[in-house]
């Protein structure tokens, strides 16, 4: 049941956008169309899950035994940057079609703070290997849910007579705020049962 | 001297990273639940951005172009770690509240952007002025946002009761919706003042 | 009847190429019918909760209308308060607050609904999420002590728990009879308690084809089915569906808020999907969430899915071209 709790928490209750404020740059940057938001989401799910696994192993078998915990930030960011490069190369080799779909999003992911964020949070939460992977995937799926929903709304906003001073970032911020109000409904879901 | 002043003030007003360029928004929204949190986040960013700009500027002639980005990231990550550990030592409670957002300074777009766009092309003094200006601009916007949120959401400023006892704080202002909506209208207000308008 | 155009999606309010001129009379007519349909609930609310109810409903409505007019004037737009939509928003917001709410809470809620949720996004037809319900959820997050908790009981000066809170065990009290739930002799927010008054208004709107029967029917049936299966303490299929349908804000939400033109799908199938989705989320929150009532959050969350419901249920011709942002 612990895994189910991690999934529901990551996707709905402690959503990375609406509650944790992680990964906001690409959230606003790549959400003008549903199609591109979906592409970015796939890339993020892929990278966040992989990064959770790799950084967990790195922390457990290299940093912790040698007392190098203070190197976490440096080590993790380098590993994530390398991982993204590596994933890009592998996808290009294995599936040019997938590369076409995801390629342009991958370089953007290195600076997506959700990736480093989940790696660091896995350690703070004391998750084991499998829990870290589940948390990485669930958090990424929650992020994806947010960006795809937002893209659907944003396509409609493009046609609205919005005041010039509100256009662009201001309206995106207010819309995100209203969405986060709706997500309050998931607060405390399954408390006492799963949590 | 005038050029130095322009470089310095650019980040505070014209290209304020949070209020004008709107980049690196995670920390500004996440930590501004209280003014004191925003202040210490600002101090950490002032240190990291100024120091990394200085070092990048010094290294600009020796770093090969092809591997400059990884080098910049290592430089920034090193200073971030220093800031993280220092803050943990001197302000453990604040450090705990800021949580993951102190180490995440390393992926804050502003810092890498300044290293790449400014410090790698300018001399030490100019780069320090740029870093300091940008970071002060960042801190200033955090203080503005945090002041609004803490006043309305908790009825206090820097923990002091400054509003009459009859004021009933709107807790939502220190929750995520308060952060998004407040910053949205703040940006819109600035657009009105400067006559600038965004696109959809 | 002219309003059939709107219902079939031909005069869909969201279409940006000037749907308003031709449909303006129709929009006015529709909105004022909704106001008429809400009147029985207003009267019952005043009967049970007293003058305070009248005062808060009037305050909410006035604040909404004044905010709408003030913003439109400030922005140099046509003033559209005669279309009745601000009246409906103000009424529904007051309906979602308890009689103990302070006066300023109602005003802040109405201003938030009209200024932030509706006018910021371009006014009538462009808000992506229900204004009254978003404002209600905003107030609940801002001042929970005034929006949730103990509500005044009807015809009485003491306060007590709502039927759903008692059922959930988060508050002490005795469960009301079906009769009390039907007539509205229970604790709750101003407009939700009387099933009979709300049903009368809802059926009136369905008869006039102002609202589509699909959304309320699918919403209510879903809640009934799932609370019957999962809502009982004695295992599966021991829940009390009738109680869950009559108690709380389900009837108010299903007939008057899940049917909002702007924030719900236009396609017939989409409306069923929307209603079922609202029902599922309502049950999820009522049975396993933090709040005793989930109707308002379920509608808000389904509002976010409307662009996708319309994509998947629309005829291929429209909604399929990717829009350039």
XYZ file of C-alpha atoms in Angstrom:
720
model
C 0.000 0.000 0.000
C 2.980 2.267 0.518
C 3.495 2.498 -3.233
C -0.122 3.458 -3.780
C 0.299 6.233 -1.207
C 3.383 7.536 -3.039
C 1.515 7.479 -6.357
C -1.590 9.299 -5.113
C 0.518 11.813 -3.245
C 2.762 12.498 -6.239
C 0.027 12.747 -8.847
C -2.799 14.465 -6.981
C -2.187 15.641 -3.430
C 1.355 17.021 -3.567
C 1.348 17.803 -7.267
C 4.706 19.256 -8.378
C 3.089 22.279 -9.995
C 0.076 23.011 -7.823
C 1.583 22.302 -4.460
C 5.372 21.944 -4.594
C 6.363 24.620 -7.147
C 8.801 22.413 -9.036
C 9.361 22.516 -12.786
C 7.557 25.797 -13.415
C 9.784 27.099 -16.251
C 8.890 24.349 -18.742
C 5.345 24.276 -17.348
C 4.759 27.801 -18.638
C 7.255 27.546 -21.477
C 5.935 24.486 -23.322
C 2.213 24.632 -22.579
C 0.889 26.676 -25.465
C -0.361 23.590 -27.290
C -1.599 20.247 -26.031
C 0.577 18.333 -28.493
C 3.857 19.883 -27.404
C 2.850 19.631 -23.750
C 2.253 15.909 -24.240
C 5.642 15.460 -25.899
C 7.385 17.285 -23.087
C 5.474 15.195 -20.548
C 6.696 11.922 -22.040
C 10.278 13.146 -21.940
C 9.916 14.321 -18.338
C 8.385 11.046 -17.129
C 11.198 9.147 -18.792
C 14.000 11.296 -17.399
C 12.590 11.742 -13.893
C 12.116 8.000 -13.454
C 15.614 7.214 -14.715
C 17.155 10.036 -12.693
C 15.460 8.772 -9.520
C 17.009 5.344 -10.023
C 20.504 6.541 -10.956
C 20.839 9.181 -8.247
C 19.585 6.757 -5.591
C 22.248 4.217 -6.510
C 24.906 6.915 -6.688
C 23.972 8.229 -3.263
C 23.747 4.824 -1.612
C 26.841 3.162 -3.018
C 29.197 6.070 -3.628
C 28.362 9.196 -1.661
C 27.180 7.644 1.605
C 29.955 5.027 2.082
C 32.658 7.624 1.492
C 30.981 10.338 3.589
C 30.529 12.536 0.564
C 26.924 13.532 1.304
C 27.835 17.177 0.960
C 28.675 16.512 -2.693
C 25.043 15.551 -3.427
C 24.078 18.677 -5.359
C 27.179 18.659 -7.557
C 27.116 14.915 -8.137
C 23.400 14.797 -8.895
C 23.379 17.687 -11.344
C 26.303 16.209 -13.266
C 24.695 12.785 -13.372
C 21.394 14.260 -14.550
C 23.103 16.307 -17.262
C 24.996 13.228 -18.444
C 21.881 11.088 -18.249
C 19.924 13.482 -20.432
C 22.725 13.477 -23.034
C 22.894 9.710 -22.887
C 19.127 9.282 -23.214
C 19.174 11.618 -26.188
C 21.851 9.523 -27.914
C 20.141 6.221 -27.163
C 16.774 7.409 -28.417
C 18.387 8.727 -31.582
C 19.973 5.313 -32.215
C 17.023 3.149 -31.193
C 14.024 5.059 -32.443
C 14.432 8.035 -34.750
C 10.649 8.495 -34.629
C 10.654 8.889 -30.875
C 13.669 11.156 -31.187
C 11.717 13.376 -33.533
C 8.960 13.596 -30.967
C 11.080 14.079 -27.853
C 14.400 15.362 -29.181
C 13.729 19.053 -28.877
C 12.493 18.709 -25.306
C 15.348 16.685 -23.900
C 17.986 19.444 -23.657
C 15.445 21.606 -21.811
C 15.096 18.987 -19.121
C 18.554 19.411 -17.586
C 17.488 22.759 -16.186
C 14.068 21.461 -15.138
C 14.301 21.761 -11.386
C 11.711 18.998 -11.001
C 14.366 16.435 -11.988
C 16.995 17.507 -9.460
C 14.145 18.193 -7.041
C 12.822 14.638 -7.129
C 16.345 13.224 -6.784
C 16.942 15.294 -3.647
C 13.472 14.632 -2.220
C 13.894 10.864 -2.635
C 16.891 11.092 -0.313
C 15.177 13.414 2.223
C 12.145 11.134 2.327
C 14.392 8.121 2.955
C 12.813 6.166 0.105
C 14.305 2.813 -0.820
C 15.307 2.035 -4.407
C 11.884 0.950 -5.642
C 10.050 3.680 -3.745
C 12.373 6.254 -5.320
C 11.566 5.003 -8.797
C 7.825 4.996 -8.076
C 8.084 8.481 -6.603
C 10.030 9.708 -9.638
C 7.441 8.336 -12.040
C 4.430 9.466 -9.989
C 5.765 12.995 -9.491
C 6.478 13.221 -13.208
C 2.999 11.958 -14.070
C 1.517 14.570 -11.736
C 3.619 17.232 -13.445
C 2.442 15.931 -16.828
C -1.202 15.966 -15.757
C -0.800 19.599 -14.745
C 0.895 20.729 -17.955
C -1.494 18.889 -20.272
C -4.584 20.241 -18.476
C -3.045 23.692 -18.528
C -2.303 23.455 -22.260
C -5.949 22.568 -22.924
C -7.065 25.675 -21.064
C -4.382 27.837 -22.622
C -5.516 26.993 -26.149
C -8.874 28.503 -25.189
C -7.283 31.561 -23.579
C -5.557 32.401 -26.839
C -8.885 33.627 -28.221
C -10.134 35.513 -25.184
C -10.303 39.314 -25.055
C -7.836 39.542 -22.181
C -6.567 42.969 -21.114
C -3.156 43.721 -22.718
C -1.427 44.078 -19.355
C -2.636 40.610 -18.320
C -1.478 38.788 -21.440
C 1.357 36.304 -21.299
C 2.783 35.465 -17.891
C 0.229 37.300 -15.716
C -2.749 35.380 -17.088
C -0.775 32.113 -16.993
C 0.039 32.695 -13.328
C -3.543 33.534 -12.360
C -4.865 30.516 -14.299
C -2.352 28.245 -12.542
C -3.504 29.695 -9.224
C -7.159 28.911 -9.967
C -6.211 25.379 -11.013
C -4.344 24.905 -7.747
C -7.522 25.966 -5.903
C -9.413 23.156 -7.668
C -6.666 20.686 -6.688
C -7.321 21.479 -3.014
C -10.189 19.013 -3.415
C -7.685 16.158 -3.279
C -6.361 17.253 0.102
C -6.176 14.456 2.638
C -7.372 11.849 0.161
C -7.234 8.386 1.746
C -5.894 9.826 5.006
C -6.080 7.138 7.648
C -6.235 4.441 4.972
C -3.038 4.874 2.986
C -1.258 7.623 4.894
C 31.889 54.236 -13.763
C 28.613 55.032 -15.490
C 28.837 51.755 -17.396
C 29.419 49.907 -14.143
C 26.334 51.537 -12.621
C 24.262 50.631 -15.677
C 25.390 47.015 -15.475
C 24.539 46.933 -11.795
C 21.132 48.609 -11.977
C 20.061 46.660 -15.080
C 19.273 43.546 -13.033
C 17.360 45.473 -10.419
C 15.032 47.413 -12.711
C 15.058 46.848 -16.477
C 15.862 43.164 -16.470
C 14.725 42.177 -13.006
C 14.864 38.376 -13.319
C 11.590 37.683 -11.493
C 9.457 40.708 -12.246
C 10.617 41.537 -15.787
C 12.235 38.482 -17.357
C 10.054 36.023 -15.414
C 12.623 33.229 -15.257
C 13.592 30.892 -12.453
C 10.180 31.170 -10.835
C 10.086 28.081 -8.622
C 11.948 29.473 -5.618
C 10.325 32.931 -5.702
C 6.878 31.340 -5.532
C 7.781 28.580 -3.098
C 9.724 30.415 -0.388
C 7.793 33.681 -0.144
C 5.387 32.457 2.534
C 7.272 34.680 4.982
C 9.526 37.711 4.465
C 12.347 36.202 6.508
C 12.409 33.114 4.236
C 12.532 35.290 1.143
C 15.339 37.341 2.682
C 17.590 34.349 3.361
C 16.841 32.836 -0.029
C 17.885 36.180 -1.490
C 21.137 36.187 0.519
C 21.951 32.701 -0.759
C 21.311 33.736 -4.362
C 23.351 36.960 -3.948
C 26.299 34.848 -2.823
C 25.997 32.175 -5.508
C 25.314 34.511 -8.411
C 28.029 37.031 -7.564
C 30.632 34.374 -6.821
C 29.872 32.279 -9.883
C 29.865 35.339 -12.140
C 33.263 36.334 -10.706
C 34.828 32.908 -11.182
C 33.338 32.375 -14.632
C 34.684 35.764 -15.672
C 38.175 34.873 -14.396
C 38.060 31.547 -16.204
C 36.632 32.953 -19.416
C 39.921 32.896 -21.321
C 41.033 29.428 -20.234
C 37.839 27.422 -20.604
C 37.405 25.783 -24.031
C 34.122 26.791 -25.630
C 32.894 23.223 -26.168
C 32.875 22.268 -22.497
C 32.041 25.657 -21.027
C 28.474 24.757 -19.973
C 29.485 21.729 -17.839
C 32.258 23.822 -16.279
C 29.793 26.616 -15.475
C 27.452 24.075 -13.893
C 30.239 22.715 -11.703
C 31.183 26.238 -10.637
C 27.580 27.092 -9.790
C 26.996 23.762 -8.028
C 30.108 24.310 -5.890
C 28.986 27.745 -4.716
C 25.446 26.431 -4.194
C 26.801 23.714 -1.929
C 28.808 26.300 0.026
C 25.679 28.433 0.435
C 23.598 25.409 1.418
C 26.011 24.214 4.107
C 26.648 27.727 5.433
C 22.941 28.472 5.747
C 22.430 25.152 7.494
C 25.069 26.135 10.029
C 23.978 29.693 10.743
C 20.178 29.504 10.260
C 19.136 25.852 10.692
C 15.408 26.639 11.056
C 15.261 28.807 7.946
C 17.342 26.229 6.090
C 14.789 23.553 6.983
C 11.909 25.745 5.781
C 13.590 26.553 2.464
C 14.185 22.812 2.076
C 15.064 21.611 -1.373
C 15.024 25.131 -2.839
C 18.517 26.028 -1.583
C 20.284 23.174 -3.455
C 17.970 23.902 -6.385
C 19.657 27.296 -6.834
C 22.016 25.324 -9.059
C 19.299 24.817 -11.676
C 17.888 28.336 -11.363
C 17.978 29.567 -14.940
C 19.098 33.084 -13.932
C 22.490 31.922 -12.714
C 23.493 29.862 -15.716
C 22.030 32.523 -17.995
C 24.193 35.254 -16.455
C 27.294 33.063 -16.597
C 26.711 32.300 -20.256
C 25.358 35.642 -21.427
C 27.441 38.039 -19.362
C 30.269 36.729 -17.190
C 31.846 34.616 -19.925
C 32.215 37.741 -22.064
C 33.064 40.503 -19.570
C 35.812 41.400 -17.131
C 35.757 40.645 -13.415
C 34.454 43.967 -12.129
C 31.662 44.198 -14.694
C 30.655 40.589 -14.013
C 30.535 41.103 -10.268
C 28.393 44.217 -10.779
C 26.077 42.266 -13.065
C 25.775 39.336 -10.666
C 25.198 41.593 -7.697
C 22.574 43.648 -9.556
C 20.715 40.621 -10.831
C 20.757 38.948 -7.420
C 19.601 42.122 -5.672
C 16.793 42.400 -8.206
C 15.875 38.797 -7.443
C 15.963 39.483 -3.688
C 13.944 42.660 -4.045
C 11.157 40.868 -5.912
C 11.136 38.083 -3.311
C 10.786 40.662 -0.553
C 7.908 42.415 -2.352
C 6.057 39.143 -2.995
C 6.736 37.812 0.508
C 5.619 41.082 2.114
C 2.247 40.958 0.358
C 1.754 37.276 1.138
C 2.841 37.391 4.774
C 0.835 40.554 5.505
C -2.392 39.268 3.995
C -1.910 35.600 4.820
C -0.588 35.843 8.345
C -1.181 39.459 9.376
C 2.527 39.917 10.117
C 5.683 41.343 8.519
C 8.958 39.589 9.363
C 7.013 37.915 12.166
C 5.878 41.191 13.754
C 2.207 41.986 14.189
C 1.788 45.102 12.128
C -1.923 44.931 11.358
C -4.747 45.683 13.808
C -5.986 42.695 15.793
C -9.351 42.884 14.022
C -7.693 41.901 10.712
C -8.449 38.281 9.899
C -5.605 36.836 7.797
C -6.520 35.051 4.562
C -4.563 31.822 4.953
C -4.870 31.116 1.218
C -2.293 33.847 0.551
C 0.501 31.745 2.031
C -0.768 28.675 0.161
C 0.083 27.996 -3.522
C -2.953 29.804 -5.061
C -1.972 32.969 -3.170
C 1.534 32.806 -4.643
C 0.410 32.344 -8.255
C -2.424 34.871 -8.206
C -0.447 37.574 -6.349
C 2.536 37.356 -8.684
C 0.185 37.335 -11.691
C -1.430 40.623 -10.709
C 1.929 42.073 -9.637
C 3.347 41.437 -13.124
C 0.207 42.837 -14.695
C 0.488 45.972 -12.559
C 4.094 46.438 -13.683
C 3.009 46.005 -17.297
C 0.423 48.740 -16.786
C 3.000 51.102 -15.287
C 5.636 50.494 -17.951
C 3.138 50.280 -20.799
C 4.480 46.888 -21.819
C 2.175 44.051 -22.774
C 2.787 40.360 -23.112
C 1.508 37.970 -25.732
C -0.669 34.989 -25.163
C -37.086 28.178 -29.900
C -34.020 30.299 -30.324
C -32.244 28.868 -27.358
C -31.948 25.511 -29.096
C -29.123 27.018 -31.122
C -27.138 27.564 -27.995
C -27.847 24.136 -26.629
C -26.844 22.337 -29.782
C -23.524 24.141 -29.762
C -24.172 26.210 -32.875
C -24.155 29.415 -30.899
C -21.508 28.192 -28.517
C -20.518 31.031 -26.259
C -16.822 30.282 -26.544
C -16.596 30.880 -30.255
C -14.661 34.087 -30.509
C -16.067 35.324 -33.797
C -18.796 37.522 -32.366
C -21.437 35.116 -31.181
C -22.753 37.679 -28.773
C -24.618 40.117 -30.953
C -27.047 37.571 -32.386
C -27.340 35.551 -29.209
C -27.469 38.425 -26.760
C -31.233 38.295 -26.212
C -31.021 34.563 -25.777
C -28.237 34.767 -23.225
C -30.244 37.298 -21.228
C -33.344 35.113 -21.378
C -31.429 31.989 -20.306
C -29.736 33.653 -17.367
C -32.915 35.233 -16.022
C -34.650 31.854 -16.264
C -31.890 30.473 -14.027
C -32.528 33.299 -11.563
C -36.263 32.458 -11.561
C -35.466 28.776 -11.034
C -33.339 29.637 -8.002
C -36.114 31.638 -6.335
C -37.850 28.681 -4.593
C -34.535 27.844 -2.912
C -34.097 31.508 -1.939
C -37.536 31.524 -0.313
C -36.967 28.251 1.556
C -33.560 29.517 2.685
C -35.095 32.700 4.107
C -37.835 30.632 5.787
C -35.336 28.309 7.496
C -32.353 30.599 8.110
C -34.189 33.872 8.595
C -33.470 37.464 7.588
C -29.716 36.824 7.694
C -30.119 34.603 4.638
C -31.943 37.331 2.699
C -29.291 39.853 3.692
C -26.345 37.681 2.591
C -27.956 36.659 -0.704
C -28.744 40.285 -1.521
C -25.217 41.360 -0.544
C -23.590 38.653 -2.676
C -25.713 39.498 -5.692
C -25.217 43.248 -5.405
C -21.470 42.886 -4.938
C -21.227 40.683 -8.041
C -23.248 43.065 -10.198
C -21.395 46.173 -8.994
C -17.996 44.517 -9.523
C -18.967 43.483 -13.042
C -20.170 46.976 -13.937
C -17.152 48.683 -12.351
C -14.603 46.522 -14.164
C -16.337 46.803 -17.511
C -16.534 50.575 -17.113
C -12.870 50.802 -16.093
C -11.812 48.724 -19.091
C -14.020 50.680 -21.485
C -16.167 47.658 -22.375
C -19.944 47.500 -22.769
C -21.629 47.052 -19.433
C -23.339 43.668 -19.490
C -24.969 43.469 -16.068
C -28.407 43.236 -17.673
C -27.577 39.779 -19.030
C -28.133 38.384 -15.520
C -24.954 36.311 -15.431
C -23.431 38.340 -12.592
C -26.705 37.991 -10.686
C -26.525 34.202 -11.067
C -22.879 34.143 -9.930
C -23.620 36.300 -6.868
C -26.667 34.219 -5.963
C -24.801 30.934 -6.298
C -21.851 32.199 -4.281
C -24.130 33.242 -1.407
C -25.915 29.886 -1.760
C -22.578 28.172 -1.045
C -21.905 30.012 2.223
C -23.450 29.391 5.645
C -25.780 31.876 7.333
C -23.030 32.573 9.887
C -20.715 33.991 7.211
C -19.646 37.572 7.979
C -20.807 40.227 5.487
C -17.287 40.955 4.210
C -16.758 37.290 3.351
C -19.670 37.370 0.917
C -18.399 40.581 -0.680
C -14.820 39.320 -1.055
C -16.176 36.101 -2.575
C -18.326 37.937 -5.124
C -15.510 40.301 -6.062
C -13.107 37.365 -6.475
C -15.622 35.443 -8.599
C -16.310 38.319 -10.978
C -12.977 40.183 -11.003
C -10.456 37.344 -10.849
C -12.216 34.282 -12.238
C -14.446 35.907 -14.861
C -13.322 39.377 -16.002
C -9.560 38.725 -15.851
C -10.074 36.002 -18.443
C -12.183 38.165 -20.751
C -15.670 38.205 -19.241
C -18.738 36.093 -19.960
C -17.955 33.106 -22.137
C -14.221 33.051 -21.524
C -13.750 31.937 -17.921
C -12.465 28.353 -17.920
C -13.646 27.543 -14.422
C -16.880 28.170 -12.521
C -16.625 31.631 -10.871
C -18.956 31.066 -7.909
C -17.435 27.711 -6.990
C -13.833 28.876 -7.417
C -14.598 31.833 -5.165
C -16.182 29.492 -2.637
C -13.085 27.234 -2.661
C -10.884 30.329 -2.364
C -12.842 31.501 0.691
C -12.660 28.007 2.188
C -8.867 28.051 1.855
C -8.621 31.625 3.151
C -11.022 31.585 6.113
C -11.939 27.943 6.792
C -13.417 28.897 10.165
C -16.250 30.794 8.408
C -16.909 28.496 5.458
C -16.696 25.007 6.927
C -17.374 23.577 10.356
C -20.553 24.135 12.274
C -23.460 25.757 10.484
C -26.573 27.287 11.964
C -29.406 24.812 12.181
C -32.701 25.921 10.660
C -35.310 27.719 12.769
C -32.897 27.727 15.619
C -30.170 29.797 17.158
C -27.726 26.999 17.898
C -25.183 25.713 15.436
C -24.570 22.131 14.465
C -22.954 19.851 11.956
C -24.095 19.230 8.388
C -25.681 15.847 7.614
C -22.646 14.760 5.562
C -20.218 15.677 8.342
C -22.288 13.619 10.784
C -22.383 10.713 8.361
C -18.631 10.898 7.846
C -18.077 10.962 11.601
C -16.071 14.186 11.488
C -18.730 15.911 13.603
C -21.159 14.866 16.300
C -24.906 15.036 15.805
C -27.881 12.973 14.790
C -28.619 12.072 11.203
C -31.688 13.872 9.858
C -34.669 12.029 8.386
C -35.240 11.827 4.637
C -38.179 14.155 5.135
C -36.024 16.839 6.734
C -33.484 16.456 3.944
C -36.219 16.672 1.330
C -37.783 19.863 2.686
C -34.522 21.436 3.801
C -34.859 21.310 7.576
C -31.144 20.517 8.052
C -27.870 22.345 8.624
C -25.889 23.460 5.617
C -24.985 26.371 3.399
C -27.748 28.787 2.438
C -28.885 27.290 -0.835
C -28.185 23.574 -0.623
C -30.516 22.248 2.043
C -33.935 22.009 0.389
C -34.021 19.197 -2.166
C -37.623 19.944 -3.148
C -37.043 23.647 -3.882
C -33.921 22.903 -5.942
C -35.613 20.072 -7.825
C -38.550 22.321 -8.660
C -36.183 24.921 -10.104
C -34.062 22.330 -11.876
C -37.012 20.603 -13.512
C -38.362 24.000 -14.596
C -35.069 24.677 -16.386
C -35.089 21.240 -17.998
C -38.702 21.763 -19.132
C -37.702 25.075 -20.782
C -34.610 23.388 -22.235
C -32.443 25.990 -20.520
C -30.296 23.175 -19.160
C -29.661 19.701 -20.528
C -31.057 16.831 -18.430
C -28.010 14.698 -19.203
C -25.577 16.386 -16.830
C -27.691 16.373 -13.634
C -29.033 12.887 -14.321
C -25.631 11.308 -14.937
C -24.082 13.233 -12.029
C -26.768 12.186 -9.516
C -26.985 8.579 -10.752
C -23.206 8.168 -10.491
C -23.186 9.463 -6.929
C -26.118 7.223 -6.014
C -24.546 4.116 -7.557
C -21.095 4.547 -6.077
C -22.241 5.577 -2.612
C -24.527 2.525 -2.604
C -21.592 0.258 -3.473
C -18.818 1.855 -1.394
C -20.586 4.152 1.066
C -21.701 1.637 3.688
C -19.875 0.623 6.810
C -21.068 -2.982 6.563
C -19.209 -3.879 3.375
C -19.987 -3.424 -0.296
C -23.556 -2.573 -1.377
C -24.607 -1.365 2.075
C -24.442 2.383 1.441
C -27.385 4.740 1.593
C -27.678 6.295 -1.880
C -30.835 8.299 -1.121
C -29.145 10.001 1.819
C -26.120 10.860 -0.315
C -28.306 12.301 -3.061
C -30.464 14.433 -0.754
C -27.764 15.587 1.684
C -25.142 18.199 0.915
C -24.886 20.247 -2.263
C -25.415 17.532 -4.871
C -28.764 18.699 -6.231
C -27.721 22.356 -6.218
C -24.446 21.491 -7.955
C -25.863 19.009 -10.451
C -28.683 21.230 -11.727
C -27.267 24.726 -11.374
C -23.476 24.575 -11.475
C -22.450 21.514 -13.469
C -24.727 22.830 -16.246
C -23.015 26.229 -16.561
C -22.739 26.912 -20.311
C -19.308 28.419 -20.259
C -17.487 25.836 -18.155
C -19.152 22.563 -19.186
C -19.027 20.666 -22.485
C -21.386 21.511 -25.361
C -21.690 18.030 -26.852
C -24.460 15.714 -25.550
C -22.037 12.847 -24.933
C -19.581 15.277 -23.395
C -22.246 16.333 -20.914
C -22.763 12.739 -19.813
C -19.011 12.257 -19.424
C -18.861 15.504 -17.460
C -21.694 14.413 -15.139
C -20.216 10.966 -14.526
C -16.798 12.505 -13.830
C -18.303 14.957 -11.350
C -20.112 12.073 -9.654
C -16.959 9.973 -9.343
C -14.866 12.781 -7.861
C -17.709 13.756 -5.499
C -17.865 10.210 -4.123
C -14.064 10.031 -3.915
C -13.937 13.172 -1.770
C -17.054 12.401 0.303
C -15.902 8.917 1.223
C -12.116 9.217 1.311
C -11.162 12.914 1.229
C -10.570 15.562 3.871
C -13.834 17.364 3.265
C -17.311 16.004 4.059
C -18.615 17.427 0.769
C -17.001 17.059 -2.655
C -19.563 18.449 -5.094
C -17.948 21.847 -5.595
C -14.416 20.491 -6.018
C -15.665 17.798 -8.395
C -17.189 20.437 -10.667
C -14.042 22.607 -10.518
C -11.800 19.652 -11.362
C -14.052 18.560 -14.225
C -14.018 22.178 -15.519
C -10.293 21.653 -16.114
C -11.035 18.618 -18.277
C -13.642 20.315 -20.480
C -11.245 21.106 -23.362
C -10.363 17.412 -23.531
C -13.927 16.128 -23.156
C -14.900 18.371 -26.048
C -11.970 17.186 -28.164
C -12.895 13.573 -27.651
C -16.643 13.896 -28.070
C -16.909 16.577 -30.739
C -17.635 15.850 -34.381
C -14.368 15.902 -36.296
C -14.986 19.260 -37.890
C -14.298 21.551 -35.007
C -11.900 21.620 -32.141
C -9.461 19.386 -33.925
C -7.170 21.913 -35.517
C -4.326 22.764 -33.186
C -4.743 26.381 -32.253
C -1.801 28.698 -32.497
C -1.035 30.383 -29.229
